[in-house]
Coordinates of C-alpha atoms in Angstrom, one line a residue:
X15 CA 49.4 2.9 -57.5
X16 CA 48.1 0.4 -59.8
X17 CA 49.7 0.1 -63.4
X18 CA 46.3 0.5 -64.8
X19 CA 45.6 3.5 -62.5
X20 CA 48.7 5.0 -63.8
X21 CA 48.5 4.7 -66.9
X22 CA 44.8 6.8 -66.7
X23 CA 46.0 9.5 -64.6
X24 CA 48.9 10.0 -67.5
X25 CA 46.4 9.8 -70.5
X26 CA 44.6 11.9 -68.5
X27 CA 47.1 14.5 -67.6
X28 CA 47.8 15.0 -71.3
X29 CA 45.0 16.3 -72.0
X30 CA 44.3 18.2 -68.9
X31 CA 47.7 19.8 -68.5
X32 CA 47.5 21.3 -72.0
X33 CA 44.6 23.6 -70.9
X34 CA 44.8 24.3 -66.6
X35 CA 46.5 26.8 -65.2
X36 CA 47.0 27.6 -61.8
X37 CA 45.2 31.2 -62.0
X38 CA 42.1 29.4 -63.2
X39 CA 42.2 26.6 -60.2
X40 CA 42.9 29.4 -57.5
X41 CA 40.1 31.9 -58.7
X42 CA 37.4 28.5 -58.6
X43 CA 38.6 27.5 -55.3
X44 CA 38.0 31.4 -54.7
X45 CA 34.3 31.0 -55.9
X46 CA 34.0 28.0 -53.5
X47 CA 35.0 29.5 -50.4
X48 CA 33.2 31.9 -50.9
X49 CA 29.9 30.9 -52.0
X50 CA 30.2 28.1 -49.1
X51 CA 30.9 31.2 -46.4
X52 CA 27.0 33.2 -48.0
X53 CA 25.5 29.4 -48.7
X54 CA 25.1 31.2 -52.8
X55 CA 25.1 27.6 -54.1
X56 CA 24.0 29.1 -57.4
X57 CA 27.7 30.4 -57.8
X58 CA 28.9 26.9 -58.2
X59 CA 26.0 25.4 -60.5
X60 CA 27.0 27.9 -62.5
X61 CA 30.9 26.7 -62.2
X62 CA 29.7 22.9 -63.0
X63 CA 29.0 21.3 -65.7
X64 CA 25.6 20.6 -66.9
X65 CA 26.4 16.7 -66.4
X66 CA 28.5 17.5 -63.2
X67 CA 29.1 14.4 -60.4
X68 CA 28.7 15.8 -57.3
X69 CA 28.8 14.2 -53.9
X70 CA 28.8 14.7 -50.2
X71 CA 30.5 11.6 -48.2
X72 CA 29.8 9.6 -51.4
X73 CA 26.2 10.1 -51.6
X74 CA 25.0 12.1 -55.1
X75 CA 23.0 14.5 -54.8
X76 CA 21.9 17.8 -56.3
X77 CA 24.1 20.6 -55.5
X78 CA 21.3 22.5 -54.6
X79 CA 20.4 20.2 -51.6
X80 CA 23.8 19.9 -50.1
X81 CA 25.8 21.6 -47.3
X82 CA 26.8 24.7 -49.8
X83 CA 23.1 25.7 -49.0
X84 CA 24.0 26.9 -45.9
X85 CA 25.8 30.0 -44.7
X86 CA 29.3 28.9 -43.2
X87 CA 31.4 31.1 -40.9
X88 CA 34.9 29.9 -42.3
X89 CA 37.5 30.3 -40.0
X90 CA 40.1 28.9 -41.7
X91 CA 40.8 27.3 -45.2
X92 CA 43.4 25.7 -47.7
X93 CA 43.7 24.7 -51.2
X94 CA 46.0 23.2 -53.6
X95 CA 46.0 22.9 -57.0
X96 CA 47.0 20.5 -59.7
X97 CA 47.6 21.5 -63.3
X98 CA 48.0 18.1 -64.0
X99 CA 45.0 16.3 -63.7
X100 CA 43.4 20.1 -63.1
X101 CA 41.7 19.3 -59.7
X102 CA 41.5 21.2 -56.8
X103 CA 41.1 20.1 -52.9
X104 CA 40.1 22.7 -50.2
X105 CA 40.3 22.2 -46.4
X106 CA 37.7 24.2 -44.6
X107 CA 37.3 24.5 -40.7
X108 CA 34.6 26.2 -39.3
X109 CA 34.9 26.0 -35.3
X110 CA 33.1 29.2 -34.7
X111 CA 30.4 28.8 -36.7
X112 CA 27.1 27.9 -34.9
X113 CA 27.3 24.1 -35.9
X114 CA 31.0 23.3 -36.3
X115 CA 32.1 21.4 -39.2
X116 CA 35.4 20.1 -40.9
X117 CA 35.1 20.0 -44.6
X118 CA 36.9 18.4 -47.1
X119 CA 35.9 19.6 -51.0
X120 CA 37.8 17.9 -54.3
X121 CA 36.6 19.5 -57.5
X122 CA 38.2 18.1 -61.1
X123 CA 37.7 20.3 -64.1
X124 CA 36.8 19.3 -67.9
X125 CA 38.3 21.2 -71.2
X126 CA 36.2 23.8 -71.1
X127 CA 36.8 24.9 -67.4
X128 CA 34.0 24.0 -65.9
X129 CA 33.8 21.6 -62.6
X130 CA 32.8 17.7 -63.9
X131 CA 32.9 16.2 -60.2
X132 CA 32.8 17.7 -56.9
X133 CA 33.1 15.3 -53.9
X134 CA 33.1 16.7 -50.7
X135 CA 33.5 15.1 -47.1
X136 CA 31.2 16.8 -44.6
X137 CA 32.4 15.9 -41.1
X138 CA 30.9 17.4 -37.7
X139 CA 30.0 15.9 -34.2
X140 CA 30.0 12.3 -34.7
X141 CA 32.3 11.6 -36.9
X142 CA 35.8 10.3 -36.5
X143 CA 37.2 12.4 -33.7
X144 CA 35.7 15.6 -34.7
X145 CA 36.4 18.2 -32.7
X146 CA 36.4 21.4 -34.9
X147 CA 38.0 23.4 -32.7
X148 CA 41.3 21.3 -31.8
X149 CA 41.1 21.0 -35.6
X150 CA 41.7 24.7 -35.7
X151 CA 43.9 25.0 -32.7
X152 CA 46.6 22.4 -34.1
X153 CA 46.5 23.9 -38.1
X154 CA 47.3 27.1 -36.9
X155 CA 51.3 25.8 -35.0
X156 CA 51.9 24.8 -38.5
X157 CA 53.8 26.1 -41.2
X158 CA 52.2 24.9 -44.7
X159 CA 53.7 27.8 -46.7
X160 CA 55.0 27.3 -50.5
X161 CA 58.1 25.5 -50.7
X162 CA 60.8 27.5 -52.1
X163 CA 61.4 26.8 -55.6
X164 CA 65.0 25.0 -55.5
X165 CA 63.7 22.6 -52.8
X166 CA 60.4 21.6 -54.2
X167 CA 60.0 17.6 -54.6
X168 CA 58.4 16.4 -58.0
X169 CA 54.9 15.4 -59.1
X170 CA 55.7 11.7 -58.5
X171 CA 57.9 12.1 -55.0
X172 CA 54.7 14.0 -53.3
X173 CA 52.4 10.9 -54.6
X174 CA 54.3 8.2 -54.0
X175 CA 55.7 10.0 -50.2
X176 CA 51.9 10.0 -49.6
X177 CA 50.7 6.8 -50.9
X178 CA 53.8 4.7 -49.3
X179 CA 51.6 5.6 -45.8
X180 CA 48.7 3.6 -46.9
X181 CA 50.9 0.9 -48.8
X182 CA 51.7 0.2 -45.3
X183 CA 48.2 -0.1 -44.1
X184 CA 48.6 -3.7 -45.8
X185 CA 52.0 -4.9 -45.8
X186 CA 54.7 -3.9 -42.7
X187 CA 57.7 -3.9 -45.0
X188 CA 56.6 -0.5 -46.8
X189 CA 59.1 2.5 -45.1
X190 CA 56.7 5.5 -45.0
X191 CA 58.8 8.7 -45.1
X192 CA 58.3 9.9 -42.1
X193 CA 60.3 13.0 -41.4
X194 CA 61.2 14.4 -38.2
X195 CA 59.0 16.0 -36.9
X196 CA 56.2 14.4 -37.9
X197 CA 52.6 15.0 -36.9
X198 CA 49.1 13.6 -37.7
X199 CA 45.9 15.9 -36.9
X200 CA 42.4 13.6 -37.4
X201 CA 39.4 15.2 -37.0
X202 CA 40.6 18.0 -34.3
X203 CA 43.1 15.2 -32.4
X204 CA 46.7 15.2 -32.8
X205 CA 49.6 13.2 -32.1
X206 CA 51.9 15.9 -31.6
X207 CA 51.8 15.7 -28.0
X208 CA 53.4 12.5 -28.2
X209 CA 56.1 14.0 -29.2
X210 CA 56.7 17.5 -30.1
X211 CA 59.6 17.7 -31.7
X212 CA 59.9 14.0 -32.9
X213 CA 57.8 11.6 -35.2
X214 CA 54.5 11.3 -33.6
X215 CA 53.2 10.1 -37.0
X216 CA 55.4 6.8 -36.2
X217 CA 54.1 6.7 -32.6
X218 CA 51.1 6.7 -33.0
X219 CA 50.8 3.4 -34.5
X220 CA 49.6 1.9 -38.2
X221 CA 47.2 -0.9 -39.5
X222 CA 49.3 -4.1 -41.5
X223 CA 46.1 -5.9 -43.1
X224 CA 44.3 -3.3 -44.0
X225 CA 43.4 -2.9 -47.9
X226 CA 42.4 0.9 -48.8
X227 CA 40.4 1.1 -51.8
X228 CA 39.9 3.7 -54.4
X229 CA 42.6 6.4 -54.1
X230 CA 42.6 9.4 -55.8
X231 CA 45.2 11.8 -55.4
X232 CA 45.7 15.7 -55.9
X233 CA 48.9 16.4 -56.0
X234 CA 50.7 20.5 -55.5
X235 CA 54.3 20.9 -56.1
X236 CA 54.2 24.5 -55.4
X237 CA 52.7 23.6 -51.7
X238 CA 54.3 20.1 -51.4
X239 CA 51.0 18.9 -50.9
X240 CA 49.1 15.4 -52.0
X241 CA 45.6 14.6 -50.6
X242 CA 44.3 11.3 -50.8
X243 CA 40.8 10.3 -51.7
X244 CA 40.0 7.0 -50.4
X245 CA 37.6 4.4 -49.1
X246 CA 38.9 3.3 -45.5
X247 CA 37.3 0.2 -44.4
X248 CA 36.0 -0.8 -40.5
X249 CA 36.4 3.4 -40.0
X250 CA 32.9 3.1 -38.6
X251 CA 32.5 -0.4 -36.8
X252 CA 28.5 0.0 -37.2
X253 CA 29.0 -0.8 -40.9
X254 CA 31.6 -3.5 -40.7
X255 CA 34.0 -3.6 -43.4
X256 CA 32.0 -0.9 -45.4
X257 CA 34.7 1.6 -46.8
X258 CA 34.1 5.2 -45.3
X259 CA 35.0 8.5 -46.9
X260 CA 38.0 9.8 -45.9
X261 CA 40.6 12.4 -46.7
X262 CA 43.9 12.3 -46.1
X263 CA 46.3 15.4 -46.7
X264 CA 50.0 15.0 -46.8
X265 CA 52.5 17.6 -46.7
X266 CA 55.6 16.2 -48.1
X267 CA 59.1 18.2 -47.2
X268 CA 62.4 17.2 -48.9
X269 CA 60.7 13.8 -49.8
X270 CA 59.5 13.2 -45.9
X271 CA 56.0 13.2 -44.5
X272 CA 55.9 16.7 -42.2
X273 CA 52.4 16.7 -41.7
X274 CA 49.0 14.7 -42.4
X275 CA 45.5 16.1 -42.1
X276 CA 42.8 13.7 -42.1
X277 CA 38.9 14.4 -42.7
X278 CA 36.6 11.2 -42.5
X279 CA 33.0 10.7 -42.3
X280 CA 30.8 8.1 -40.5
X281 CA 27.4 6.7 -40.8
X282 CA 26.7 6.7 -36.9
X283 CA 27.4 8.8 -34.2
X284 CA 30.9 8.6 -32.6
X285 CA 31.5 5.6 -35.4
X286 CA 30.7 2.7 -33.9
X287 CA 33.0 2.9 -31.0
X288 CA 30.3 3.1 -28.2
X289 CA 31.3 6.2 -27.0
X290 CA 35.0 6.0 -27.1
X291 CA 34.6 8.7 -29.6
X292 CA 33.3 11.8 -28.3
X293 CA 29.9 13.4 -29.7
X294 CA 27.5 15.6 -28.1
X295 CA 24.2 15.0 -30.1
X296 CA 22.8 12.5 -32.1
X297 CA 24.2 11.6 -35.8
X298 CA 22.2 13.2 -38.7
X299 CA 23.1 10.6 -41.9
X300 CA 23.0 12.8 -44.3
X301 CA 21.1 11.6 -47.6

Protein backbone atom coordinates (compact mmCIF):
# COMPACT_ATOMS: atom_id res chain seq x y z
CA UNK A 1 0.00 0.00 0.00
CA UNK A 2 0.82 3.41 -0.85
CA UNK A 3 2.43 5.81 1.93
CA UNK A 4 -0.28 8.16 1.25
CA UNK A 5 -2.96 5.38 1.29
CA UNK A 6 -1.65 4.52 4.65
CA UNK A 7 -1.42 7.13 6.23
CA UNK A 8 -5.54 7.74 5.47
CA UNK A 9 -6.59 4.45 6.50
CA UNK A 10 -4.61 5.33 10.04
CA UNK A 11 -6.19 8.82 10.40
CA UNK A 12 -9.10 7.15 9.51
CA UNK A 13 -9.04 4.29 11.94
CA UNK A 14 -8.67 6.74 14.78
CA UNK A 15 -11.57 7.89 14.54
CA UNK A 16 -13.48 5.00 13.49
CA UNK A 17 -12.11 2.59 15.97
CA UNK A 18 -13.02 4.83 18.90
CA UNK A 19 -16.83 4.22 18.09
CA UNK A 20 -17.37 0.42 16.11
CA UNK A 21 -17.88 -2.49 17.69
CA UNK A 22 -18.19 -5.78 16.47
CA UNK A 23 -21.87 -6.31 17.88
CA UNK A 24 -22.89 -3.30 15.81
CA UNK A 25 -21.13 -4.58 12.36
CA UNK A 26 -22.59 -8.24 12.87
CA UNK A 27 -26.36 -7.08 13.66
CA UNK A 28 -25.99 -4.55 10.11
CA UNK A 29 -24.61 -7.39 8.19
CA UNK A 30 -27.70 -9.17 9.84
CA UNK A 31 -30.13 -6.45 8.43
CA UNK A 32 -28.48 -7.00 5.00
CA UNK A 33 -28.85 -10.53 4.58
CA UNK A 34 -31.76 -10.34 5.44
CA UNK A 35 -33.47 -7.63 3.73
CA UNK A 36 -31.53 -8.94 0.45
CA UNK A 37 -33.20 -12.73 1.08
CA UNK A 38 -37.36 -10.59 1.19
CA UNK A 39 -35.90 -7.86 -1.44
CA UNK A 40 -37.24 -5.10 1.90
CA UNK A 41 -34.72 -2.50 0.46
CA UNK A 42 -36.37 0.00 2.77
CA UNK A 43 -34.49 -1.82 5.73
CA UNK A 44 -31.25 -0.65 4.43
CA UNK A 45 -32.30 3.08 3.36
CA UNK A 46 -33.07 3.24 6.59
CA UNK A 47 -29.44 1.86 7.71
CA UNK A 48 -27.72 4.61 5.25
CA UNK A 49 -27.05 7.70 5.52
CA UNK A 50 -29.01 10.38 4.04
CA UNK A 51 -25.90 11.28 1.78
CA UNK A 52 -25.02 7.49 1.49
CA UNK A 53 -22.54 6.21 -1.81
CA UNK A 54 -23.98 3.32 -2.97
CA UNK A 55 -22.96 1.24 -5.99
CA UNK A 56 -23.50 -1.91 -7.79
CA UNK A 57 -20.26 -3.00 -10.10
CA UNK A 58 -19.29 0.67 -9.74
CA UNK A 59 -22.25 2.22 -11.25
CA UNK A 60 -24.33 4.74 -8.49
CA UNK A 61 -27.38 4.29 -8.28
CA UNK A 62 -30.34 4.59 -5.89
CA UNK A 63 -30.69 1.90 -3.51
CA UNK A 64 -34.07 1.57 -4.35
CA UNK A 65 -33.29 0.56 -8.02
CA UNK A 66 -30.74 -2.01 -7.30
CA UNK A 67 -30.53 -5.80 -6.87
CA UNK A 68 -31.69 -5.56 -2.94
CA UNK A 69 -35.12 -5.00 -4.78
CA UNK A 70 -35.48 -8.35 -5.37
CA UNK A 71 -36.23 -11.44 -3.26
CA UNK A 72 -33.01 -13.69 -3.00
CA UNK A 73 -33.04 -17.38 -1.93
CA UNK A 74 -29.62 -17.22 -0.06
CA UNK A 75 -28.06 -20.31 0.17
CA UNK A 76 -25.09 -19.47 1.64
CA UNK A 77 -23.30 -16.30 3.19
CA UNK A 78 -20.23 -14.71 5.01
CA UNK A 79 -19.19 -11.66 6.65
CA UNK A 80 -16.34 -10.13 8.33
CA UNK A 81 -15.97 -7.25 10.26
CA UNK A 82 -13.50 -4.50 10.79
CA UNK A 83 -13.57 -2.30 13.88
CA UNK A 84 -10.93 -0.49 12.50
CA UNK A 85 -11.95 1.29 9.61
CA UNK A 86 -15.70 -0.11 10.71
CA UNK A 87 -16.60 -1.74 7.35
CA UNK A 88 -18.15 -4.77 6.75
CA UNK A 89 -17.92 -7.28 3.43
CA UNK A 90 -20.51 -10.08 3.00
CA UNK A 91 -20.20 -13.05 0.48
CA UNK A 92 -23.63 -14.17 -0.71
CA UNK A 93 -24.25 -17.29 -3.00
CA UNK A 94 -27.45 -17.97 -4.20
CA UNK A 95 -27.33 -21.20 -6.57
CA UNK A 96 -30.81 -22.25 -5.94
CA UNK A 97 -32.41 -19.28 -6.39
CA UNK A 98 -34.35 -18.95 -9.79
CA UNK A 99 -31.58 -16.66 -11.29
CA UNK A 100 -28.30 -17.63 -9.70
CA UNK A 101 -26.09 -14.98 -8.54
CA UNK A 102 -22.70 -14.53 -6.60
CA UNK A 103 -22.70 -11.32 -4.60
CA UNK A 104 -20.19 -9.44 -3.21
CA UNK A 105 -21.45 -6.35 -0.68
CA UNK A 106 -18.80 -3.82 1.22
CA UNK A 107 -20.57 -1.44 3.51
CA UNK A 108 -18.33 1.40 5.66
CA UNK A 109 -19.98 3.07 8.47
CA UNK A 110 -19.83 6.96 9.62
CA UNK A 111 -19.83 8.16 13.58
CA UNK A 112 -23.18 7.90 13.96
CA UNK A 113 -23.56 4.21 12.79
CA UNK A 114 -25.19 4.61 9.94
CA UNK A 115 -23.86 2.98 6.37
CA UNK A 116 -21.86 6.06 4.21
CA UNK A 117 -20.96 3.72 1.18
CA UNK A 118 -22.24 0.50 0.08
CA UNK A 119 -20.55 -1.01 -3.04
CA UNK A 120 -21.64 -4.23 -4.09
CA UNK A 121 -20.48 -6.59 -6.96
CA UNK A 122 -23.43 -8.36 -8.65
CA UNK A 123 -22.11 -11.31 -10.64
CA UNK A 124 -24.38 -13.98 -12.49
CA UNK A 125 -24.18 -15.80 -16.03
CA UNK A 126 -21.77 -13.91 -17.90
CA UNK A 127 -19.48 -12.80 -15.79
CA UNK A 128 -16.00 -14.10 -15.00
CA UNK A 129 -16.50 -17.88 -14.65
CA UNK A 130 -19.72 -17.66 -12.93
CA UNK A 131 -21.07 -20.64 -12.14
CA UNK A 132 -23.06 -20.25 -8.87
CA UNK A 133 -23.41 -23.51 -8.09
CA UNK A 134 -19.55 -24.81 -8.26
CA UNK A 135 -19.37 -21.56 -6.29
CA UNK A 136 -21.34 -23.28 -3.61
CA UNK A 137 -20.12 -26.74 -4.05
CA UNK A 138 -16.25 -25.67 -3.42
CA UNK A 139 -17.23 -23.06 -0.20
CA UNK A 140 -18.85 -25.69 1.49
CA UNK A 141 -15.06 -28.41 1.62
CA UNK A 142 -13.76 -25.40 3.47
CA UNK A 143 -13.11 -24.63 6.86
CA UNK A 144 -13.30 -20.58 7.34
CA UNK A 145 -14.12 -20.81 11.11
CA UNK A 146 -12.59 -18.22 13.72
CA UNK A 147 -9.07 -18.56 14.29
CA UNK A 148 -8.36 -19.46 17.76
CA UNK A 149 -7.29 -16.61 19.71
CA UNK A 150 -3.43 -17.50 20.51
CA UNK A 151 -2.87 -18.13 16.72
CA UNK A 152 -4.57 -15.09 15.22
CA UNK A 153 -2.16 -12.97 12.80
CA UNK A 154 -2.43 -9.09 13.24
CA UNK A 155 -4.21 -6.27 11.44
CA UNK A 156 -1.22 -5.59 9.22
CA UNK A 157 -0.05 -9.47 8.57
CA UNK A 158 -3.77 -10.23 7.05
CA UNK A 159 -3.28 -6.97 4.71
CA UNK A 160 -0.12 -7.16 3.70
CA UNK A 161 -0.49 -11.50 3.25
CA UNK A 162 -3.33 -10.32 0.96
CA UNK A 163 -1.96 -7.51 -0.84
CA UNK A 164 1.63 -9.20 -1.46
CA UNK A 165 -0.73 -11.40 -4.20
CA UNK A 166 -1.46 -8.49 -6.21
CA UNK A 167 2.05 -6.78 -5.68
CA UNK A 168 2.89 -9.72 -7.74
CA UNK A 169 0.48 -9.04 -10.41
CA UNK A 170 3.33 -6.28 -11.44
CA UNK A 171 6.60 -7.26 -10.40
CA UNK A 172 7.81 -11.42 -10.21
CA UNK A 173 10.14 -10.82 -7.27
CA UNK A 174 7.12 -10.22 -4.73
CA UNK A 175 6.90 -13.93 -2.59
CA UNK A 176 3.05 -14.22 -2.07
CA UNK A 177 2.52 -16.43 1.05
CA UNK A 178 1.12 -19.06 -0.22
CA UNK A 179 0.46 -21.80 2.26
CA UNK A 180 0.10 -25.30 1.71
CA UNK A 181 -2.63 -26.10 0.78
CA UNK A 182 -3.65 -23.46 -1.11
CA UNK A 183 -6.73 -22.96 -3.12
CA UNK A 184 -8.33 -20.21 -5.41
CA UNK A 185 -12.26 -20.47 -6.12
CA UNK A 186 -13.29 -17.55 -9.07
CA UNK A 187 -16.61 -17.26 -9.87
CA UNK A 188 -17.72 -21.08 -9.13
CA UNK A 189 -14.05 -22.59 -10.67
CA UNK A 190 -11.42 -23.79 -8.53
CA UNK A 191 -7.97 -24.75 -8.70
CA UNK A 192 -8.11 -27.29 -6.08
CA UNK A 193 -8.19 -30.08 -8.46
CA UNK A 194 -4.88 -29.26 -9.42
CA UNK A 195 -3.81 -30.22 -6.51
CA UNK A 196 -5.68 -31.21 -3.56
CA UNK A 197 -3.62 -31.22 -0.95
CA UNK A 198 -0.81 -28.85 -2.34
CA UNK A 199 -0.72 -25.11 -3.51
CA UNK A 200 -2.98 -24.84 -6.42
CA UNK A 201 -2.94 -21.07 -5.81
CA UNK A 202 0.83 -21.27 -7.15
CA UNK A 203 -0.29 -23.62 -10.01
CA UNK A 204 -2.43 -21.98 -11.39
CA UNK A 205 -0.36 -19.31 -12.62
CA UNK A 206 -0.10 -15.17 -11.95
CA UNK A 207 0.12 -11.97 -14.18
CA UNK A 208 3.94 -9.90 -13.84
CA UNK A 209 2.82 -6.53 -15.67
CA UNK A 210 -0.18 -6.12 -14.54
CA UNK A 211 -0.95 -2.74 -12.34
CA UNK A 212 -4.23 -3.19 -10.03
CA UNK A 213 -5.68 0.01 -9.13
CA UNK A 214 -7.74 1.27 -6.27
CA UNK A 215 -7.52 -1.23 -3.47
CA UNK A 216 -9.48 -1.20 -0.57
CA UNK A 217 -9.16 -3.56 1.99
CA UNK A 218 -11.41 -5.01 4.92
CA UNK A 219 -9.49 -6.61 7.08
CA UNK A 220 -10.94 -9.49 10.20
CA UNK A 221 -8.49 -10.67 12.77
CA UNK A 222 -11.04 -12.75 14.47
CA UNK A 223 -11.72 -14.69 10.94
CA UNK A 224 -8.17 -14.11 9.49
CA UNK A 225 -9.83 -12.67 6.68
CA UNK A 226 -8.88 -9.48 4.19
CA UNK A 227 -10.98 -8.81 1.07
CA UNK A 228 -9.73 -6.67 -1.48
CA UNK A 229 -11.55 -4.00 -3.40
CA UNK A 230 -10.03 -3.36 -6.56
CA UNK A 231 -10.15 -2.28 -10.20
CA UNK A 232 -8.56 -5.30 -12.41
CA UNK A 233 -7.73 -4.23 -15.79
CA UNK A 234 -8.21 -6.43 -19.34
CA UNK A 235 -10.79 -8.72 -16.87
CA UNK A 236 -13.18 -8.19 -19.69
CA UNK A 237 -11.21 -8.07 -23.15
CA UNK A 238 -14.44 -6.12 -24.75
CA UNK A 239 -13.35 -3.10 -22.71
CA UNK A 240 -9.63 -3.20 -23.21
CA UNK A 241 -7.60 -2.07 -20.42
CA UNK A 242 -10.81 -0.71 -18.62
CA UNK A 243 -10.49 -1.79 -14.83
CA UNK A 244 -13.42 -4.23 -13.80
CA UNK A 245 -14.87 -4.63 -10.36
CA UNK A 246 -13.58 -7.34 -8.59
CA UNK A 247 -13.35 -8.82 -5.17
CA UNK A 248 -10.94 -10.70 -3.89
CA UNK A 249 -11.18 -12.54 -0.40
CA UNK A 250 -8.17 -13.87 1.34
CA UNK A 251 -8.05 -16.09 4.20
CA UNK A 252 -4.75 -15.73 5.76
CA UNK A 253 -3.60 -18.81 8.28
CA UNK A 254 -0.37 -18.40 10.43
CA UNK A 255 0.65 -15.54 7.99
CA UNK A 256 -0.01 -17.94 4.70
CA UNK A 257 -2.71 -17.59 1.98
CA UNK A 258 -5.22 -20.75 2.73
CA UNK A 259 -7.81 -19.77 0.62
CA UNK A 260 -8.94 -16.88 -1.96
CA UNK A 261 -12.45 -16.18 -3.13
CA UNK A 262 -12.85 -14.05 -6.02
CA UNK A 263 -16.22 -12.13 -7.21
CA UNK A 264 -15.75 -10.03 -10.52
CA UNK A 265 -18.09 -8.43 -12.80
CA UNK A 266 -18.04 -7.82 -16.57
CA UNK A 267 -19.61 -5.60 -19.07
CA UNK A 268 -20.26 -8.40 -21.75
CA UNK A 269 -21.26 -11.72 -21.68
CA UNK A 270 -18.70 -14.40 -20.93
CA UNK A 271 -16.05 -11.18 -20.78
CA UNK A 272 -14.79 -10.92 -23.86
CA UNK A 273 -13.42 -14.28 -24.30
CA UNK A 274 -15.65 -15.42 -27.22
CA UNK A 275 -17.01 -18.11 -25.55
CA UNK A 276 -14.12 -19.55 -23.73
CA UNK A 277 -16.11 -18.48 -20.71
CA UNK A 278 -19.25 -20.18 -20.30
CA UNK A 279 -22.76 -18.30 -20.22
CA UNK A 280 -26.12 -19.51 -21.06
CA UNK A 281 -28.04 -16.18 -21.99
CA UNK A 282 -27.29 -12.94 -23.09
CA UNK A 283 -25.51 -10.18 -20.69
CA UNK A 284 -27.93 -7.71 -19.07
CA UNK A 285 -25.37 -4.42 -18.22
CA UNK A 286 -26.74 -3.35 -15.52
CA UNK A 287 -27.20 0.59 -15.26
Amino acid sequence: MARSSLFGLLFFSASASAHCTRELLIEATDKYVAAQTSGAFGDIVELAASNVTYTENEVPKAISEGVLTESIKIDHNRSIFDTVQCATFTEIIAATNPHQYVIGTRMLFNSEHKISLMESIVTDDGDWAFNATGYLYWNSLENWDPIPEDKRDTYEVIQVSGNAYFERFQNESVVVPFGVPCSRLEGGASTAPLNMTGDSCTLAGLPSTLVVTNRRFVVDEVMGVVDIYLGFPGLDRSQGQTPMPDSHMFRIEEGKIRYIHTVSSCVEAGCGFNGTIPTSRVRRIRQ
